PDB file of C-alpha atoms in Angstrom:
ATOM      1  CA  PRO A   1      -0.119   0.078   0.038  1.00 82.00           C
ATOM      2  CA  ARG A   2       1.334   3.371  -0.608  1.00 90.00           C
ATOM      3  CA  LYS A   3       1.088   4.193   2.986  1.00 91.00           C
ATOM      4  CA  VAL A   4       3.912   1.800   4.119  1.00 92.00           C
ATOM      5  CA  GLY A   5       5.912   2.872   0.733  1.00 95.00           C
ATOM      6  CA  GLU A   6       5.338   6.484   2.478  1.00 96.00           C
ATOM      7  CA  LEU A   7       6.669   5.098   5.806  1.00 95.00           C
ATOM      8  CA  ARG A   8       9.827   3.203   4.126  1.00 96.00           C
ATOM      9  CA  LEU A   9      10.482   6.893   2.836  1.00 97.00           C
ATOM     10  CA  ALA A  10      10.268   8.488   5.539  1.00 97.00           C
ATOM     11  CA  LEU A  11      12.825   5.954   7.341  1.00 96.00           C
ATOM     12  CA  ILE A  12      15.017   6.487   4.861  1.00 96.00           C
ATOM     13  CA  TYR A  13      14.809  10.547   5.641  1.00 97.00           C
ATOM     14  CA  LEU A  14      15.451   9.431   8.900  1.00 95.00           C
ATOM     15  CA  GLN A  15      18.537   7.055   7.665  1.00 95.00           C
ATOM     16  CA  HIS A  16      20.253  10.285   6.179  1.00 97.00           C
ATOM     17  CA  ASP A  17      19.338  13.384   8.218  1.00 96.00           C
ATOM     18  CA  ARG A  18      17.077  14.230   6.222  1.00 97.00           C
ATOM     19  CA  TRP A  19      14.970  15.743   9.674  1.00 97.00           C
ATOM     20  CA  ASP A  20      12.722  18.179   8.576  1.00 97.00           C
ATOM     21  CA  GLU A  21      11.574  15.971   4.804  1.00 98.00           C
ATOM     22  CA  ALA A  22      10.311  13.070   7.684  1.00 98.00           C
ATOM     23  CA  ASP A  23       8.578  15.231  10.233  1.00 98.00           C
ATOM     24  CA  ARG A  24       6.661  16.494   7.119  1.00 98.00           C
ATOM     25  CA  ILE A  25       5.714  12.971   6.356  1.00 97.00           C
ATOM     26  CA  PHE A  26       5.131  11.776   9.743  1.00 97.00           C
ATOM     27  CA  LYS A  27       2.887  14.902  10.529  1.00 97.00           C
ATOM     28  CA  ALA A  28       0.734  13.949   7.372  1.00 96.00           C
ATOM     29  CA  PHE A  29       0.066  10.884   8.887  1.00 96.00           C
ATOM     30  CA  GLN A  30      -0.559  12.477  12.381  1.00 95.00           C
ATOM     31  CA  LEU A  31      -3.417  14.843  10.659  1.00 93.00           C
ATOM     32  CA  ALA A  32      -5.219  11.418   8.708  1.00 91.00           C
ATOM     33  CA  GLY A  33      -5.276   9.835  11.598  1.00 86.00           C
ATOM     34  CA  VAL A  34      -8.892  10.878  12.251  1.00 85.00           C
ATOM     35  CA  SER A  35      -9.953   8.310   9.805  1.00 90.00           C
ATOM     36  CA  ASP A  36      -6.684   6.170   9.465  1.00 92.00           C
ATOM     37  CA  PRO A  37      -5.464   4.439  13.152  1.00 93.00           C
ATOM     38  CA  TRP A  38      -2.267   2.957  11.326  1.00 93.00           C
ATOM     39  CA  LYS A  39      -1.500   6.660  10.139  1.00 94.00           C
ATOM     40  CA  LYS A  40      -1.603   8.396  13.410  1.00 95.00           C
ATOM     41  CA  ALA A  41       0.416   5.796  15.606  1.00 95.00           C
ATOM     42  CA  HIS A  42       2.799   5.611  12.913  1.00 95.00           C
ATOM     43  CA  GLY A  43       2.880   9.897  12.663  1.00 96.00           C
ATOM     44  CA  LEU A  44       3.210  10.129  16.444  1.00 97.00           C
ATOM     45  CA  ALA A  45       5.897   7.346  15.985  1.00 96.00           C
ATOM     46  CA  GLY A  46       8.486   9.206  13.863  1.00 97.00           C
ATOM     47  CA  ILE A  47       7.137  12.250  15.359  1.00 98.00           C
ATOM     48  CA  ALA A  48       8.671  11.326  18.950  1.00 97.00           C
ATOM     49  CA  ILE A  49      12.314   9.656  16.481  1.00 97.00           C
ATOM     50  CA  VAL A  50      12.303  13.365  15.255  1.00 98.00           C
ATOM     51  CA  GLN A  51      12.135  15.188  18.424  1.00 98.00           C
ATOM     52  CA  LEU A  52      14.289  12.613  19.735  1.00 96.00           C
ATOM     53  CA  LEU A  53      16.402  13.633  17.357  1.00 96.00           C
ATOM     54  CA  ARG A  54      16.980  17.309  17.176  1.00 97.00           C
ATOM     55  CA  GLY A  55      17.163  16.605  21.062  1.00 97.00           C
ATOM     56  CA  GLU A  56      13.678  17.858  22.089  1.00 98.00           C
ATOM     57  CA  THR A  57      12.883  14.992  24.714  1.00 97.00           C
ATOM     58  CA  GLN A  58      10.055  16.736  26.720  1.00 98.00           C
ATOM     59  CA  LEU A  59       8.062  16.714  23.990  1.00 97.00           C
ATOM     60  CA  ALA A  60       9.200  13.391  22.722  1.00 97.00           C
ATOM     61  CA  THR A  61       8.334  12.172  26.215  1.00 97.00           C
ATOM     62  CA  LEU A  62       4.794  13.663  25.746  1.00 97.00           C
ATOM     63  CA  THR A  63       3.963  12.821  21.967  1.00 97.00           C
ATOM     64  CA  LEU A  64       5.586   8.824  23.301  1.00 95.00           C
ATOM     65  CA  LYS A  65       3.015   8.975  26.115  1.00 96.00           C
ATOM     66  CA  GLU A  66      -0.272  10.166  23.127  1.00 95.00           C
ATOM     67  CA  LEU A  67       1.176   7.484  21.263  1.00 94.00           C
ATOM     68  CA  ASP A  68       1.127   4.281  24.188  1.00 94.00           C
ATOM     69  CA  ARG A  69      -2.693   5.468  25.466  1.00 93.00           C
ATOM     70  CA  LEU A  70      -3.294   4.131  21.850  1.00 91.00           C
ATOM     71  CA  ASN A  71      -1.115   1.023  21.757  1.00 88.00           C
ATOM     72  CA  PRO A  72      -0.632   0.599  18.604  1.00 88.00           C
ATOM     73  CA  THR A  73       1.377  -1.955  16.588  1.00 91.00           C
ATOM     74  CA  LEU A  74       3.876  -0.460  14.520  1.00 92.00           C
ATOM     75  CA  ASP A  75       5.200  -1.543  11.586  1.00 90.00           C
ATOM     76  CA  THR A  76       8.192  -3.487  12.761  1.00 90.00           C
ATOM     77  CA  LYS A  77      11.523  -0.830  11.106  1.00 89.00           C
ATOM     78  CA  LEU A  78       9.676   2.314  12.486  1.00 88.00           C
ATOM     79  CA  LYS A  79      10.241   0.218  15.691  1.00 89.00           C
ATOM     80  CA  GLN A  80      13.318  -0.999  15.580  1.00 89.00           C
ATOM     81  CA  ALA A  81      14.155   3.281  14.998  1.00 87.00           C
ATOM     82  CA  LEU A  82      12.211   3.679  18.203  1.00 83.00           C
ATOM     83  CA  ASP A  83      14.181   1.751  20.341  1.00 83.00           C
TER      84      ASP A  83
END
């Protein structure tokens, strides 16, 4: 599916220190999460990763708490990046 391809692209951006590009994809996922819980969970996880990479630990903690409330099953590669 397209959303998995977009997720993979965001992960590639993260690997190449293109945090702004990855962040745009993750934020779009979060916004689409109103109608797609998969996108919301993956968007929040990605946003938390970008926040941690930028040293925004307090924001990341809040984002991760919101993610935890969803109790999602995350994509394996994204989960690895989060751990």
